[in-house]
Amino acid sequence: MMFFLFSIMEFAGDFNLVLKILVLLTIANFSLTHLGKGPMSWIVIIGFAYFVLFSNLWLLFGGVYLLYMLLMFGFGHILIDFFFISAGSGPKPEEEMESPVSHGVDLAKRQNQLAHARSFAQKFVKR
Amino acid sequence: MLSRKEFLGEFGFIAIPPILLLILAGIVLLLLLPPAVLYIFPQAKLLFQVIMIFSVYMLVRGYLGSGMLTIIITAVLIWFLVFKYPEVTASLYVFWMLVMFGGVSVLIWGIGTVFRPH
């Protein structure tokens, strides 16, 4: 059990490091694209890297970046499909739409309802 | 086909349709398939590692260009992704490919259509 927990913690730490490297690559790419390869670009990279990676806000930035990566890779489509499938699990038997073609049972049921409504209305008229 | 309450017993407050559980089970099976293949076929593991090395290098070079920093970061990522956790990387890589080509949508809609209660 302890070995399993240690393995999970080790995996989480390694995953955290890989995520930080990917965030650093994104920051570096953004800075190098916009500012070129000069010293200003590297100063910006170091500043942003310190603020994002080594501050207490890493939980926020890391989570947002993870969400961004998931959405970029199409995880949103999976969620949409999930919601479509769960919503369209079929109508309940008592809520099924009526068939446009009348059946004998359906006709008898409707005649019974009409007779019941007629007798109910007649009680009000007699009063 | 069992109703929701029959499937979940008396836990009526859990509003998870059984079909979603089937879809989740399908996705979990899909994620477990690449590690199984890597375990059964060592040649596949070697091939996957070579492909991943090139992929990681191309990814990092796309961000940073050519240089010593690219090689250092590539080496670190290769160590973690390719040599320490190849099974996890294989699962995520295959899943990512399937998502990109719409294969997961096919899986979800297929399970949802076939196992939908009638």
mmCIF file of N, CA, C and O in Angstrom, chain A residues 24-80:
data_model
loop_
_atom_site.group_PDB
_atom_site.id
_atom_site.type_symbol
_atom_site.label_atom_id
_atom_site.label_comp_id
_atom_site.label_asym_id
_atom_site.label_seq_id
_atom_site.Cartn_x
_atom_site.Cartn_y
_atom_site.Cartn_z
ATOM 1 N N LEU A 24 6.902 26.303 -19.787
ATOM 2 C CA LEU A 24 8.100 27.085 -20.095
ATOM 3 C C LEU A 24 8.319 27.176 -21.603
ATOM 4 O O LEU A 24 8.675 28.231 -22.139
ATOM 5 N N LEU A 25 8.074 26.059 -22.316
ATOM 6 C CA LEU A 25 8.200 26.073 -23.775
ATOM 7 C C LEU A 25 7.197 27.045 -24.392
ATOM 8 O O LEU A 25 7.524 27.779 -25.342
ATOM 9 N N THR A 26 5.989 27.045 -23.872
ATOM 10 C CA THR A 26 4.965 27.951 -24.402
ATOM 11 C C THR A 26 5.354 29.407 -24.177
ATOM 12 O O THR A 26 5.226 30.237 -25.093
ATOM 13 N N ILE A 27 5.832 29.701 -22.966
ATOM 14 C CA ILE A 27 6.259 31.068 -22.665
ATOM 15 C C ILE A 27 7.405 31.462 -23.582
ATOM 16 O O ILE A 27 7.425 32.568 -24.158
ATOM 17 N N ALA A 28 8.378 30.565 -23.736
ATOM 18 C CA ALA A 28 9.546 30.865 -24.570
ATOM 19 C C ALA A 28 9.135 31.069 -26.026
ATOM 20 O O ALA A 28 9.612 32.002 -26.696
ATOM 21 N N ASN A 29 8.248 30.237 -26.517
ATOM 22 C CA ASN A 29 7.804 30.361 -27.901
ATOM 23 C C ASN A 29 7.097 31.687 -28.119
ATOM 24 O O ASN A 29 7.324 32.388 -29.116
ATOM 25 N N PHE A 30 6.229 32.044 -27.180
ATOM 26 C CA PHE A 30 5.489 33.308 -27.295
ATOM 27 C C PHE A 30 6.448 34.486 -27.313
ATOM 28 O O PHE A 30 6.340 35.396 -28.154
ATOM 29 N N SER A 31 7.408 34.458 -26.406
ATOM 30 C CA SER A 31 8.345 35.574 -26.298
ATOM 31 C C SER A 31 9.268 35.645 -27.505
ATOM 32 O O SER A 31 9.510 36.729 -28.055
ATOM 33 N N LEU A 32 9.779 34.512 -27.940
ATOM 34 C CA LEU A 32 10.681 34.515 -29.089
ATOM 35 C C LEU A 32 9.953 34.915 -30.369
ATOM 36 O O LEU A 32 10.531 35.570 -31.248
ATOM 37 N N THR A 33 8.698 34.564 -30.476
ATOM 38 C CA THR A 33 7.922 34.927 -31.675
ATOM 39 C C THR A 33 7.686 36.432 -31.731
ATOM 40 O O THR A 33 7.787 37.041 -32.796
ATOM 41 N N HIS A 34 7.382 36.991 -30.575
ATOM 42 C CA HIS A 34 7.005 38.407 -30.568
ATOM 43 C C HIS A 34 8.186 39.346 -30.411
ATOM 44 O O HIS A 34 8.150 40.487 -30.877
ATOM 45 N N LEU A 35 9.229 38.906 -29.752
ATOM 46 C CA LEU A 35 10.348 39.808 -29.474
ATOM 47 C C LEU A 35 11.648 39.397 -30.159
ATOM 48 O O LEU A 35 12.654 40.112 -30.017
ATOM 49 N N GLY A 36 11.642 38.307 -30.879
ATOM 50 C CA GLY A 36 12.869 37.856 -31.533
ATOM 51 C C GLY A 36 13.787 37.144 -30.550
ATOM 52 O O GLY A 36 13.389 36.780 -29.447
ATOM 53 N N LYS A 37 15.057 36.971 -30.979
ATOM 54 C CA LYS A 37 15.982 36.187 -30.164
ATOM 55 C C LYS A 37 16.968 37.057 -29.399
ATOM 56 O O LYS A 37 18.040 36.613 -29.024
ATOM 57 N N GLY A 38 16.595 38.290 -29.139
ATOM 58 C CA GLY A 38 17.508 39.183 -28.439
ATOM 59 C C GLY A 38 17.465 39.014 -26.930
ATOM 60 O O GLY A 38 16.737 38.177 -26.407
ATOM 61 N N PRO A 39 18.237 39.843 -26.216
ATOM 62 C CA PRO A 39 18.284 39.735 -24.754
ATOM 63 C C PRO A 39 16.966 40.114 -24.094
ATOM 64 O O PRO A 39 16.621 39.568 -23.033
ATOM 65 N N MET A 40 16.227 41.038 -24.721
ATOM 66 C CA MET A 40 14.931 41.431 -24.162
ATOM 67 C C MET A 40 14.000 40.227 -24.066
ATOM 68 O O MET A 40 13.279 40.048 -23.085
ATOM 69 N N SER A 41 14.026 39.410 -25.099
ATOM 70 C CA SER A 41 13.184 38.222 -25.136
ATOM 71 C C SER A 41 13.521 37.281 -23.976
ATOM 72 O O SER A 41 12.626 36.765 -23.301
ATOM 73 N N TRP A 42 14.801 37.088 -23.735
ATOM 74 C CA TRP A 42 15.217 36.178 -22.657
ATOM 75 C C TRP A 42 14.905 36.754 -21.286
ATOM 76 O O TRP A 42 14.566 36.004 -20.353
ATOM 77 N N ILE A 43 14.980 38.087 -21.168
ATOM 78 C CA ILE A 43 14.611 38.701 -19.885
ATOM 79 C C ILE A 43 13.125 38.471 -19.617
ATOM 80 O O ILE A 43 12.714 38.129 -18.506
ATOM 81 N N VAL A 44 12.325 38.647 -20.662
ATOM 82 C CA VAL A 44 10.877 38.423 -20.511
ATOM 83 C C VAL A 44 10.599 36.959 -20.162
ATOM 84 O O VAL A 44 9.764 36.653 -19.301
ATOM 85 N N ILE A 45 11.315 36.053 -20.816
ATOM 86 C CA ILE A 45 11.115 34.617 -20.548
ATOM 87 C C ILE A 45 11.435 34.292 -19.094
ATOM 88 O O ILE A 45 10.655 33.610 -18.397
ATOM 89 N N ILE A 46 12.564 34.818 -18.633
ATOM 90 C CA ILE A 46 12.972 34.516 -17.248
ATOM 91 C C ILE A 46 11.978 35.118 -16.259
ATOM 92 O O ILE A 46 11.577 34.464 -15.274
ATOM 93 N N GLY A 47 11.539 36.346 -16.543
ATOM 94 C CA GLY A 47 10.590 36.988 -15.635
ATOM 95 C C GLY A 47 9.271 36.236 -15.554
ATOM 96 O O GLY A 47 8.759 35.924 -14.472
ATOM 97 N N PHE A 48 8.719 35.912 -16.727
ATOM 98 C CA PHE A 48 7.453 35.191 -16.747
ATOM 99 C C PHE A 48 7.593 33.796 -16.151
ATOM 100 O O PHE A 48 6.706 33.312 -15.435
ATOM 101 N N ALA A 49 8.721 33.146 -16.451
ATOM 102 C CA ALA A 49 8.933 31.795 -15.932
ATOM 103 C C ALA A 49 8.982 31.810 -14.406
ATOM 104 O O ALA A 49 8.396 30.946 -13.742
ATOM 105 N N TYR A 50 9.655 32.806 -13.845
ATOM 106 C CA TYR A 50 9.717 32.895 -12.393
ATOM 107 C C TYR A 50 8.331 33.143 -11.804
ATOM 108 O O TYR A 50 7.932 32.517 -10.816
ATOM 109 N N PHE A 51 7.581 34.018 -12.441
ATOM 110 C CA PHE A 51 6.264 34.382 -11.918
ATOM 111 C C PHE A 51 5.285 33.216 -12.038
ATOM 112 O O PHE A 51 4.465 32.968 -11.156
ATOM 113 N N VAL A 52 5.358 32.502 -13.157
ATOM 114 C CA VAL A 52 4.364 31.458 -13.405
ATOM 115 C C VAL A 52 4.746 30.138 -12.753
ATOM 116 O O VAL A 52 3.926 29.472 -12.129
ATOM 117 N N LEU A 53 6.029 29.772 -12.880
ATOM 118 C CA LEU A 53 6.440 28.426 -12.489
ATOM 119 C C LEU A 53 6.838 28.305 -11.026
ATOM 120 O O LEU A 53 6.610 27.270 -10.402
ATOM 121 N N PHE A 54 7.454 29.362 -10.479
ATOM 122 C CA PHE A 54 8.057 29.223 -9.155
ATOM 123 C C PHE A 54 7.343 30.032 -8.081
ATOM 124 O O PHE A 54 7.855 30.190 -6.995
ATOM 125 N N SER A 55 6.164 30.527 -8.382
ATOM 126 C CA SER A 55 5.416 31.269 -7.373
ATOM 127 C C SER A 55 4.288 30.392 -6.836
ATOM 128 O O SER A 55 4.101 29.246 -7.263
ATOM 129 N N ASN A 56 3.532 30.957 -5.892
ATOM 130 C CA ASN A 56 2.398 30.225 -5.319
ATOM 131 C C ASN A 56 1.231 30.108 -6.293
ATOM 132 O O ASN A 56 0.284 29.378 -6.036
ATOM 133 N N LEU A 57 1.322 30.858 -7.398
ATOM 134 C CA LEU A 57 0.227 30.833 -8.364
ATOM 135 C C LEU A 57 0.363 29.694 -9.370
ATOM 136 O O LEU A 57 -0.408 29.638 -10.324
ATOM 137 N N TRP A 58 1.333 28.806 -9.148
ATOM 138 C CA TRP A 58 1.537 27.724 -10.110
ATOM 139 C C TRP A 58 0.298 26.819 -10.187
ATOM 140 O O TRP A 58 -0.029 26.308 -11.246
ATOM 141 N N LEU A 59 -0.385 26.655 -9.057
ATOM 142 C CA LEU A 59 -1.598 25.816 -9.065
ATOM 143 C C LEU A 59 -2.606 26.359 -10.068
ATOM 144 O O LEU A 59 -3.244 25.612 -10.816
ATOM 145 N N LEU A 60 -2.746 27.694 -10.056
ATOM 146 C CA LEU A 60 -3.708 28.325 -10.964
ATOM 147 C C LEU A 60 -3.243 28.200 -12.414
ATOM 148 O O LEU A 60 -3.987 27.733 -13.283
ATOM 149 N N PHE A 61 -1.995 28.619 -12.649
ATOM 150 C CA PHE A 61 -1.504 28.625 -14.031
ATOM 151 C C PHE A 61 -1.385 27.208 -14.584
ATOM 152 O O PHE A 61 -1.708 26.960 -15.748
ATOM 153 N N GLY A 62 -0.948 26.290 -13.752
ATOM 154 C CA GLY A 62 -0.820 24.903 -14.208
ATOM 155 C C GLY A 62 -2.171 24.300 -14.549
ATOM 156 O O GLY A 62 -2.317 23.632 -15.573
ATOM 157 N N GLY A 63 -3.162 24.557 -13.709
ATOM 158 C CA GLY A 63 -4.495 24.037 -13.966
ATOM 159 C C GLY A 63 -5.096 24.631 -15.235
ATOM 160 O O GLY A 63 -5.701 23.916 -16.044
ATOM 161 N N VAL A 64 -4.907 25.942 -15.391
ATOM 162 C CA VAL A 64 -5.449 26.601 -16.588
ATOM 163 C C VAL A 64 -4.758 26.075 -17.844
ATOM 164 O O VAL A 64 -5.410 25.826 -18.865
ATOM 165 N N TYR A 65 -3.442 25.873 -17.752
ATOM 166 C CA TYR A 65 -2.717 25.375 -18.925
ATOM 167 C C TYR A 65 -3.137 23.952 -19.264
ATOM 168 O O TYR A 65 -3.275 23.591 -20.434
ATOM 169 N N LEU A 66 -3.370 23.149 -18.228
ATOM 170 C CA LEU A 66 -3.815 21.767 -18.450
ATOM 171 C C LEU A 66 -5.187 21.765 -19.130
ATOM 172 O O LEU A 66 -5.430 21.008 -20.078
ATOM 173 N N LEU A 67 -6.062 22.637 -18.646
ATOM 174 C CA LEU A 67 -7.397 22.756 -19.251
ATOM 175 C C LEU A 67 -7.285 23.232 -20.695
ATOM 176 O O LEU A 67 -7.977 22.734 -21.600
ATOM 177 N N TYR A 68 -6.398 24.191 -20.929
ATOM 178 C CA TYR A 68 -6.182 24.717 -22.283
ATOM 179 C C TYR A 68 -5.693 23.616 -23.211
ATOM 180 O O TYR A 68 -6.170 23.479 -24.337
ATOM 181 N N MET A 69 -4.771 22.800 -22.721
ATOM 182 C CA MET A 69 -4.250 21.710 -23.555
ATOM 183 C C MET A 69 -5.334 20.687 -23.861
ATOM 184 O O MET A 69 -5.458 20.204 -24.995
ATOM 185 N N LEU A 70 -6.141 20.361 -22.846
ATOM 186 C CA LEU A 70 -7.212 19.390 -23.065
ATOM 187 C C LEU A 70 -8.209 19.902 -24.097
ATOM 188 O O LEU A 70 -8.643 19.164 -24.977
ATOM 189 N N LEU A 71 -8.564 21.185 -23.969
ATOM 190 C CA LEU A 71 -9.535 21.742 -24.913
ATOM 191 C C LEU A 71 -8.945 21.846 -26.309
ATOM 192 O O LEU A 71 -9.632 21.627 -27.300
ATOM 193 N N MET A 72 -7.647 22.155 -26.378
ATOM 194 C CA MET A 72 -7.006 22.295 -27.669
ATOM 195 C C MET A 72 -6.929 20.954 -28.386
ATOM 196 O O MET A 72 -7.016 20.880 -29.615
ATOM 197 N N PHE A 73 -6.773 19.885 -27.615
ATOM 198 C CA PHE A 73 -6.684 18.573 -28.218
ATOM 199 C C PHE A 73 -8.049 17.934 -28.465
ATOM 200 O O PHE A 73 -8.121 16.784 -28.859
ATOM 201 N N GLY A 74 -9.122 18.683 -28.232
ATOM 202 C CA GLY A 74 -10.441 18.189 -28.608
ATOM 203 C C GLY A 74 -11.214 17.507 -27.506
ATOM 204 O O GLY A 74 -12.157 16.774 -27.785
ATOM 205 N N PHE A 75 -10.835 17.749 -26.255
ATOM 206 C CA PHE A 75 -11.569 17.127 -25.156
ATOM 207 C C PHE A 75 -12.982 17.676 -25.051
ATOM 208 O O PHE A 75 -13.893 17.000 -24.557
ATOM 209 N N GLY A 76 -13.169 18.908 -25.555
ATOM 210 C CA GLY A 76 -14.506 19.504 -25.528
ATOM 211 C C GLY A 76 -15.499 18.699 -26.359
ATOM 212 O O GLY A 76 -16.663 18.555 -25.991
ATOM 213 N N HIS A 77 -15.033 18.141 -27.472
ATOM 214 C CA HIS A 77 -15.914 17.326 -28.314
ATOM 215 C C HIS A 77 -16.372 16.086 -27.564
ATOM 216 O O HIS A 77 -17.511 15.645 -27.708
ATOM 217 N N ILE A 78 -15.476 15.513 -26.762
ATOM 218 C CA ILE A 78 -15.849 14.323 -25.984
ATOM 219 C C ILE A 78 -16.931 14.685 -24.971
ATOM 220 O O ILE A 78 -17.912 13.946 -24.796
ATOM 221 N N LEU A 79 -16.774 15.843 -24.317
ATOM 222 C CA LEU A 79 -17.786 16.272 -23.344
ATOM 223 C C LEU A 79 -19.131 16.502 -24.032
ATOM 224 O O LEU A 79 -20.178 16.122 -23.504
ATOM 225 N N ILE A 80 -19.087 17.117 -25.211
ATOM 226 C CA ILE A 80 -20.330 17.373 -25.941
ATOM 227 C C ILE A 80 -21.009 16.049 -26.286
ATOM 228 O O ILE A 80 -22.218 15.890 -26.128
#
